[in-house]
Amino acid sequence: MRLKNVRGAKEIINASQYIVEDPFVYLGKYQQLFNNNNPIEIEIGMGKGDFIIGKALKNPNINYIGIEKFDSVIVRAIQKLESLDLKNLKLIRMDALDIDKVFNKEIDTLYLNFSDPWPKNRHEMRRLTSKIFLKKYENLFKDKPCIIQKTDNRKLFEFSIISYVENGYKIDEISLDLYKDDTKDNIATEYEKRFVSLGQTIFMVKVSRH
């Protein structure tokens, strides 16, 4: 969901130490950006940042990149980071359609959390687990592709499972009700916290290709 415009959002974003101003120039060189050889994990559609910030705080030896399309959303994450100094976190404001132009064989894990379900059939290719996007993701990964997805939308979840299998992925882990299973290592997004408070089921799947 797109938030209302935030006054001075562009200025806040441009001034942030966390923003990668021109991500295209780092294609294949993101380890130089972080100045280390640690694994790199990305989240497409990071929202207001609860998940990716939580991951970076919990795992200082892993580098994280949060990707978000809208200024009005990514600025909220930047505001949460004002009191922090995380060397292992960067943010990129961009459209996911350009993802294959920004990364090349350097990502270890991709997170898709509560992505837009695009419920109409005519829009299914816009879903981040459609064959169009899965094709784009192929060259992102350093070794074997690994995608971890969470959603509250059962139809998107079912669509995604079929799409993964049809495109050569195998299911490593799956939960049809994450909060009835083991969530000790789970970091919740903003949407997730709200959905859980309303008693909605959260679906999770981890897939890989060899």
PDB file of C-alpha atoms in Angstrom:
ATOM      1  CA  MET A   1       0.000   0.000   0.000  1.00  0.00           C
ATOM      2  CA  ARG A   2       1.388   3.382  -1.016  1.00  0.00           C
ATOM      3  CA  LEU A   3       1.527   5.899   1.819  1.00  0.00           C
ATOM      4  CA  LYS A   4       0.762   9.592   1.632  1.00  0.00           C
ATOM      5  CA  ASN A   5       3.643  11.793   0.554  1.00  0.00           C
ATOM      6  CA  VAL A   6       6.036  12.750   3.328  1.00  0.00           C
ATOM      7  CA  ARG A   7       7.132  16.372   3.430  1.00  0.00           C
ATOM      8  CA  GLY A   8      10.774  16.638   2.413  1.00  0.00           C
ATOM      9  CA  ALA A   9      10.986  12.922   1.535  1.00  0.00           C
ATOM     10  CA  LYS A  10      13.370  13.384  -1.395  1.00  0.00           C
ATOM     11  CA  GLU A  11      15.724  15.511   0.668  1.00  0.00           C
ATOM     12  CA  ILE A  12      15.698  12.981   3.530  1.00  0.00           C
ATOM     13  CA  ILE A  13      16.380  10.133   1.110  1.00  0.00           C
ATOM     14  CA  ASN A  14      19.177  11.925  -0.736  1.00  0.00           C
ATOM     15  CA  ALA A  15      20.909  12.833   2.529  1.00  0.00           C
ATOM     16  CA  SER A  16      20.829   9.322   3.995  1.00  0.00           C
ATOM     17  CA  GLN A  17      24.047   7.325   4.378  1.00  0.00           C
ATOM     18  CA  TYR A  18      22.041   4.186   3.704  1.00  0.00           C
ATOM     19  CA  ILE A  19      20.839   5.085   0.209  1.00  0.00           C
ATOM     20  CA  VAL A  20      22.716   3.766  -2.837  1.00  0.00           C
ATOM     21  CA  GLU A  21      22.315   6.739  -5.158  1.00  0.00           C
ATOM     22  CA  ASP A  22      23.211   4.981  -8.421  1.00  0.00           C
ATOM     23  CA  PRO A  23      22.872   1.218  -7.928  1.00  0.00           C
ATOM     24  CA  PHE A  24      23.568   0.440 -11.584  1.00  0.00           C
ATOM     25  CA  VAL A  25      27.243   1.370 -11.231  1.00  0.00           C
ATOM     26  CA  TYR A  26      27.710  -1.343  -8.602  1.00  0.00           C
ATOM     27  CA  LEU A  27      26.620  -4.180 -10.894  1.00  0.00           C
ATOM     28  CA  GLY A  28      28.809  -7.121  -9.907  1.00  0.00           C
ATOM     29  CA  LYS A  29      30.656  -4.959  -7.358  1.00  0.00           C
ATOM     30  CA  TYR A  30      28.452  -4.821  -4.267  1.00  0.00           C
ATOM     31  CA  GLN A  31      31.140  -6.359  -2.075  1.00  0.00           C
ATOM     32  CA  GLN A  32      33.159  -3.207  -2.775  1.00  0.00           C
ATOM     33  CA  LEU A  33      30.238  -1.118  -1.557  1.00  0.00           C
ATOM     34  CA  PHE A  34      30.256  -2.962   1.777  1.00  0.00           C
ATOM     35  CA  ASN A  35      34.056  -3.270   1.769  1.00  0.00           C
ATOM     36  CA  ASN A  36      33.981  -6.944   2.745  1.00  0.00           C
ATOM     37  CA  ASN A  37      33.290 -10.413   1.345  1.00  0.00           C
ATOM     38  CA  ASN A  38      30.312 -11.232   3.571  1.00  0.00           C
ATOM     39  CA  PRO A  39      27.178 -12.801   2.067  1.00  0.00           C
ATOM     40  CA  ILE A  40      24.636 -10.395   0.576  1.00  0.00           C
ATOM     41  CA  GLU A  41      20.887 -10.834   1.053  1.00  0.00           C
ATOM     42  CA  ILE A  42      18.194  -8.623  -0.484  1.00  0.00           C
ATOM     43  CA  GLU A  43      14.539  -7.909   0.170  1.00  0.00           C
ATOM     44  CA  ILE A  44      12.369  -6.702  -2.700  1.00  0.00           C
ATOM     45  CA  GLY A  45       9.505  -4.572  -1.440  1.00  0.00           C
ATOM     46  CA  MET A  46      10.974  -3.730   1.973  1.00  0.00           C
ATOM     47  CA  GLY A  47       8.140  -1.423   2.996  1.00  0.00           C
ATOM     48  CA  LYS A  48       8.990   0.656   6.052  1.00  0.00           C
ATOM     49  CA  GLY A  49      11.985  -1.524   6.828  1.00  0.00           C
ATOM     50  CA  ASP A  50      11.136  -3.520   9.973  1.00  0.00           C
ATOM     51  CA  PHE A  51      12.279  -6.815   8.433  1.00  0.00           C
ATOM     52  CA  ILE A  52      15.499  -5.740   6.742  1.00  0.00           C
ATOM     53  CA  ILE A  53      16.573  -3.571   9.695  1.00  0.00           C
ATOM     54  CA  GLY A  54      15.850  -6.445  12.071  1.00  0.00           C
ATOM     55  CA  LYS A  55      17.917  -8.812   9.937  1.00  0.00           C
ATOM     56  CA  ALA A  56      20.851  -6.401   9.806  1.00  0.00           C
ATOM     57  CA  LEU A  57      20.805  -5.898  13.565  1.00  0.00           C
ATOM     58  CA  LYS A  58      20.643  -9.630  14.238  1.00  0.00           C
ATOM     59  CA  ASN A  59      23.278 -10.701  11.716  1.00  0.00           C
ATOM     60  CA  PRO A  60      26.218  -8.254  11.592  1.00  0.00           C
ATOM     61  CA  ASN A  61      28.266 -10.649   9.431  1.00  0.00           C
ATOM     62  CA  ILE A  62      25.711 -10.600   6.619  1.00  0.00           C
ATOM     63  CA  ASN A  63      25.170  -7.625   4.300  1.00  0.00           C
ATOM     64  CA  TYR A  64      21.592  -6.598   3.553  1.00  0.00           C
ATOM     65  CA  ILE A  65      20.016  -4.499   0.826  1.00  0.00           C
ATOM     66  CA  GLY A  66      16.406  -3.345   1.013  1.00  0.00           C
ATOM     67  CA  ILE A  67      14.655  -2.417  -2.229  1.00  0.00           C
ATOM     68  CA  GLU A  68      11.554  -0.244  -2.388  1.00  0.00           C
ATOM     69  CA  LYS A  69       9.831   1.590  -5.219  1.00  0.00           C
ATOM     70  CA  PHE A  70       8.160   4.510  -3.452  1.00  0.00           C
ATOM     71  CA  ASP A  71       9.768   7.527  -1.766  1.00  0.00           C
ATOM     72  CA  SER A  72       6.824   7.758   0.644  1.00  0.00           C
ATOM     73  CA  VAL A  73       7.625   4.273   1.970  1.00  0.00           C
ATOM     74  CA  ILE A  74      11.415   4.104   1.950  1.00  0.00           C
ATOM     75  CA  VAL A  75      11.640   7.412   3.806  1.00  0.00           C
ATOM     76  CA  ARG A  76       9.938   5.751   6.784  1.00  0.00           C
ATOM     77  CA  ALA A  77      12.717   3.179   6.931  1.00  0.00           C
ATOM     78  CA  ILE A  78      15.328   5.918   6.793  1.00  0.00           C
ATOM     79  CA  GLN A  79      13.663   7.686   9.716  1.00  0.00           C
ATOM     80  CA  LYS A  80      13.875   4.455  11.751  1.00  0.00           C
ATOM     81  CA  LEU A  81      17.596   4.284  10.985  1.00  0.00           C
ATOM     82  CA  GLU A  82      18.430   7.779  12.216  1.00  0.00           C
ATOM     83  CA  SER A  83      19.556   6.540  15.637  1.00  0.00           C
ATOM     84  CA  LEU A  84      21.440   3.531  14.247  1.00  0.00           C
ATOM     85  CA  ASP A  85      24.765   3.050  12.503  1.00  0.00           C
ATOM     86  CA  LEU A  86      24.490  -0.199  10.564  1.00  0.00           C
ATOM     87  CA  LYS A  87      27.485  -0.863   8.333  1.00  0.00           C
ATOM     88  CA  ASN A  88      25.833  -3.954   6.847  1.00  0.00           C
ATOM     89  CA  LEU A  89      22.686  -2.324   5.450  1.00  0.00           C
ATOM     90  CA  LYS A  90      21.981  -0.335   2.292  1.00  0.00           C
ATOM     91  CA  LEU A  91      18.712   0.769   0.702  1.00  0.00           C
ATOM     92  CA  ILE A  92      17.838   1.192  -2.969  1.00  0.00           C
ATOM     93  CA  ARG A  93      14.840   3.059  -4.343  1.00  0.00           C
ATOM     94  CA  MET A  94      14.013   1.348  -7.622  1.00  0.00           C
ATOM     95  CA  ASP A  95      11.436  -0.674  -9.522  1.00  0.00           C
ATOM     96  CA  ALA A  96      11.856  -4.451  -9.226  1.00  0.00           C
ATOM     97  CA  LEU A  97      11.644  -4.685 -13.011  1.00  0.00           C
ATOM     98  CA  ASP A  98      15.234  -3.408 -13.122  1.00  0.00           C
ATOM     99  CA  ILE A  99      16.561  -5.941 -10.609  1.00  0.00           C
ATOM    100  CA  ASP A 100      18.602  -7.869 -13.188  1.00  0.00           C
ATOM    101  CA  LYS A 101      20.346  -4.655 -14.244  1.00  0.00           C
ATOM    102  CA  VAL A 102      21.566  -3.964 -10.719  1.00  0.00           C
ATOM    103  CA  PHE A 103      22.890  -7.309  -9.435  1.00  0.00           C
ATOM    104  CA  ASN A 104      24.974  -9.984 -11.144  1.00  0.00           C
ATOM    105  CA  LYS A 105      25.932 -13.251  -9.445  1.00  0.00           C
ATOM    106  CA  GLU A 106      26.477 -11.732  -5.989  1.00  0.00           C
ATOM    107  CA  ILE A 107      23.307 -12.416  -3.978  1.00  0.00           C
ATOM    108  CA  ASP A 108      22.931 -15.331  -1.557  1.00  0.00           C
ATOM    109  CA  THR A 109      19.256 -15.036  -0.564  1.00  0.00           C
ATOM    110  CA  LEU A 110      16.246 -13.126  -1.863  1.00  0.00           C
ATOM    111  CA  TYR A 111      13.320 -12.278   0.439  1.00  0.00           C
ATOM    112  CA  LEU A 112       9.815 -11.583  -0.851  1.00  0.00           C
ATOM    113  CA  ASN A 113       7.645 -10.458   2.051  1.00  0.00           C
ATOM    114  CA  PHE A 114       3.965  -9.676   1.599  1.00  0.00           C
ATOM    115  CA  SER A 115       4.356  -8.696  -2.034  1.00  0.00           C
ATOM    116  CA  ASP A 116       1.446  -7.160  -3.918  1.00  0.00           C
ATOM    117  CA  PRO A 117      -0.753 -10.147  -4.896  1.00  0.00           C
ATOM    118  CA  TRP A 118      -2.050  -8.515  -8.103  1.00  0.00           C
ATOM    119  CA  PRO A 119      -5.275 -10.555  -7.738  1.00  0.00           C
ATOM    120  CA  LYS A 120      -6.657 -10.122 -11.266  1.00  0.00           C
ATOM    121  CA  ASN A 121      -5.623 -12.873 -13.683  1.00  0.00           C
ATOM    122  CA  ARG A 122      -4.646 -10.378 -16.362  1.00  0.00           C
ATOM    123  CA  HIS A 123      -2.047  -8.946 -13.981  1.00  0.00           C
ATOM    124  CA  GLU A 124      -0.432 -12.223 -12.900  1.00  0.00           C
ATOM    125  CA  MET A 125       2.828 -11.477 -14.732  1.00  0.00           C
ATOM    126  CA  ARG A 126       3.294  -8.482 -12.404  1.00  0.00           C
ATOM    127  CA  ARG A 127       3.546 -10.774  -9.391  1.00  0.00           C
ATOM    128  CA  LEU A 128       7.083 -11.012  -8.047  1.00  0.00           C
ATOM    129  CA  THR A 129       6.928 -14.817  -8.311  1.00  0.00           C
ATOM    130  CA  SER A 130       5.749 -14.923 -11.921  1.00  0.00           C
ATOM    131  CA  LYS A 131       7.944 -16.573 -14.549  1.00  0.00           C
ATOM    132  CA  ILE A 132       8.991 -13.118 -15.789  1.00  0.00           C
ATOM    133  CA  PHE A 133      10.486 -12.190 -12.422  1.00  0.00           C
ATOM    134  CA  LEU A 134      11.885 -15.657 -11.700  1.00  0.00           C
ATOM    135  CA  LYS A 135      13.774 -15.355 -14.985  1.00  0.00           C
ATOM    136  CA  LYS A 136      15.138 -11.973 -13.915  1.00  0.00           C
ATOM    137  CA  TYR A 137      16.316 -13.432 -10.597  1.00  0.00           C
ATOM    138  CA  GLU A 138      18.371 -16.220 -12.206  1.00  0.00           C
ATOM    139  CA  ASN A 139      21.543 -14.165 -12.673  1.00  0.00           C
ATOM    140  CA  LEU A 140      21.353 -12.424  -9.300  1.00  0.00           C
ATOM    141  CA  PHE A 141      22.619 -15.341  -7.281  1.00  0.00           C
ATOM    142  CA  LYS A 142      26.209 -16.074  -6.426  1.00  0.00           C
ATOM    143  CA  ASP A 143      25.664 -19.814  -6.136  1.00  0.00           C
ATOM    144  CA  LYS A 144      22.350 -21.660  -6.122  1.00  0.00           C
ATOM    145  CA  PRO A 145      19.247 -19.450  -6.156  1.00  0.00           C
ATOM    146  CA  CYS A 146      17.455 -19.236  -2.797  1.00  0.00           C
ATOM    147  CA  ILE A 147      14.145 -17.408  -2.295  1.00  0.00           C
ATOM    148  CA  ILE A 148      12.220 -17.072   0.979  1.00  0.00           C
ATOM    149  CA  GLN A 149       8.660 -15.805   0.716  1.00  0.00           C
ATOM    150  CA  LYS A 150       6.006 -14.847   3.265  1.00  0.00           C
ATOM    151  CA  THR A 151       2.446 -13.796   2.480  1.00  0.00           C
ATOM    152  CA  ASP A 152      -1.021 -13.700   3.973  1.00  0.00           C
ATOM    153  CA  ASN A 153      -2.600 -14.162   0.541  1.00  0.00           C
ATOM    154  CA  ARG A 154      -3.460 -17.800  -0.090  1.00  0.00           C
ATOM    155  CA  LYS A 155      -4.047 -17.368  -3.817  1.00  0.00           C
ATOM    156  CA  LEU A 156      -0.676 -15.669  -4.270  1.00  0.00           C
ATOM    157  CA  PHE A 157       0.940 -18.422  -2.208  1.00  0.00           C
ATOM    158  CA  GLU A 158      -0.620 -21.166  -4.352  1.00  0.00           C
ATOM    159  CA  PHE A 159       0.316 -19.318  -7.542  1.00  0.00           C
ATOM    160  CA  SER A 160       3.881 -18.918  -6.277  1.00  0.00           C
ATOM    161  CA  ILE A 161       4.307 -22.605  -5.390  1.00  0.00           C
ATOM    162  CA  ILE A 162       3.185 -23.624  -8.873  1.00  0.00           C
ATOM    163  CA  SER A 163       5.409 -20.984 -10.470  1.00  0.00           C
ATOM    164  CA  TYR A 164       8.469 -22.078  -8.476  1.00  0.00           C
ATOM    165  CA  VAL A 165       8.016 -25.746  -9.398  1.00  0.00           C
ATOM    166  CA  GLU A 166       7.330 -25.001 -13.062  1.00  0.00           C
ATOM    167  CA  ASN A 167      10.534 -22.942 -13.201  1.00  0.00           C
ATOM    168  CA  GLY A 168      12.835 -25.569 -11.717  1.00  0.00           C
ATOM    169  CA  TYR A 169      12.804 -24.689  -8.019  1.00  0.00           C
ATOM    170  CA  LYS A 170      12.441 -27.234  -5.255  1.00  0.00           C
ATOM    171  CA  ILE A 171      10.711 -26.615  -1.961  1.00  0.00           C
ATOM    172  CA  ASP A 172      13.124 -26.739   0.986  1.00  0.00           C
ATOM    173  CA  GLU A 173      10.743 -25.534   3.704  1.00  0.00           C
ATOM    174  CA  ILE A 174       7.052 -24.718   3.777  1.00  0.00           C
ATOM    175  CA  SER A 175       4.544 -23.574   6.370  1.00  0.00           C
ATOM    176  CA  LEU A 176       0.814 -23.282   5.855  1.00  0.00           C
ATOM    177  CA  ASP A 177       0.507 -21.460   9.182  1.00  0.00           C
ATOM    178  CA  LEU A 178       3.790 -19.913  10.247  1.00  0.00           C
ATOM    179  CA  TYR A 179       2.614 -18.820  13.675  1.00  0.00           C
ATOM    180  CA  LYS A 180       1.541 -22.336  14.579  1.00  0.00           C
ATOM    181  CA  ASP A 181       4.956 -23.610  13.550  1.00  0.00           C
ATOM    182  CA  ASP A 182       8.412 -22.590  14.774  1.00  0.00           C
ATOM    183  CA  THR A 183       8.834 -18.802  14.537  1.00  0.00           C
ATOM    184  CA  LYS A 184      11.799 -18.357  16.882  1.00  0.00           C
ATOM    185  CA  ASP A 185      14.018 -16.995  14.089  1.00  0.00           C
ATOM    186  CA  ASN A 186      11.227 -15.131  12.331  1.00  0.00           C
ATOM    187  CA  ILE A 187      11.453 -11.346  11.967  1.00  0.00           C
ATOM    188  CA  ALA A 188       8.064  -9.800  11.291  1.00  0.00           C
ATOM    189  CA  THR A 189       7.320  -7.050   8.795  1.00  0.00           C
ATOM    190  CA  GLU A 190       4.932  -4.183   9.518  1.00  0.00           C
ATOM    191  CA  TYR A 191       2.182  -5.890   7.509  1.00  0.00           C
ATOM    192  CA  GLU A 192       2.853  -9.198   9.203  1.00  0.00           C
ATOM    193  CA  LYS A 193       2.410  -7.765  12.687  1.00  0.00           C
ATOM    194  CA  ARG A 194      -0.924  -6.294  11.690  1.00  0.00           C
ATOM    195  CA  PHE A 195      -2.154  -9.443   9.971  1.00  0.00           C
ATOM    196  CA  VAL A 196      -1.195 -11.630  12.932  1.00  0.00           C
ATOM    197  CA  SER A 197      -3.000  -9.272  15.324  1.00  0.00           C
ATOM    198  CA  LEU A 198      -6.113  -9.766  13.194  1.00  0.00           C
ATOM    199  CA  GLY A 199      -5.765 -13.550  13.384  1.00  0.00           C
ATOM    200  CA  GLN A 200      -4.833 -14.015   9.731  1.00  0.00           C
ATOM    201  CA  THR A 201      -2.771 -17.010   8.609  1.00  0.00           C
ATOM    202  CA  ILE A 202       0.795 -16.374   7.409  1.00  0.00           C
ATOM    203  CA  PHE A 203       2.209 -18.643   4.726  1.00  0.00           C
ATOM    204  CA  MET A 204       5.943 -19.201   4.239  1.00  0.00           C
ATOM    205  CA  VAL A 205       8.040 -21.074   1.710  1.00  0.00           C
ATOM    206  CA  LYS A 206      11.768 -21.402   1.097  1.00  0.00           C
ATOM    207  CA  VAL A 207      12.821 -22.625  -2.347  1.00  0.00           C
ATOM    208  CA  SER A 208      16.104 -23.218  -4.151  1.00  0.00           C
ATOM    209  CA  ARG A 209      17.488 -24.297  -7.514  1.00  0.00           C
ATOM    210  CA  HIS A 210      20.499 -26.529  -8.012  1.00  0.00           C
TER     211      HIS A 210
END
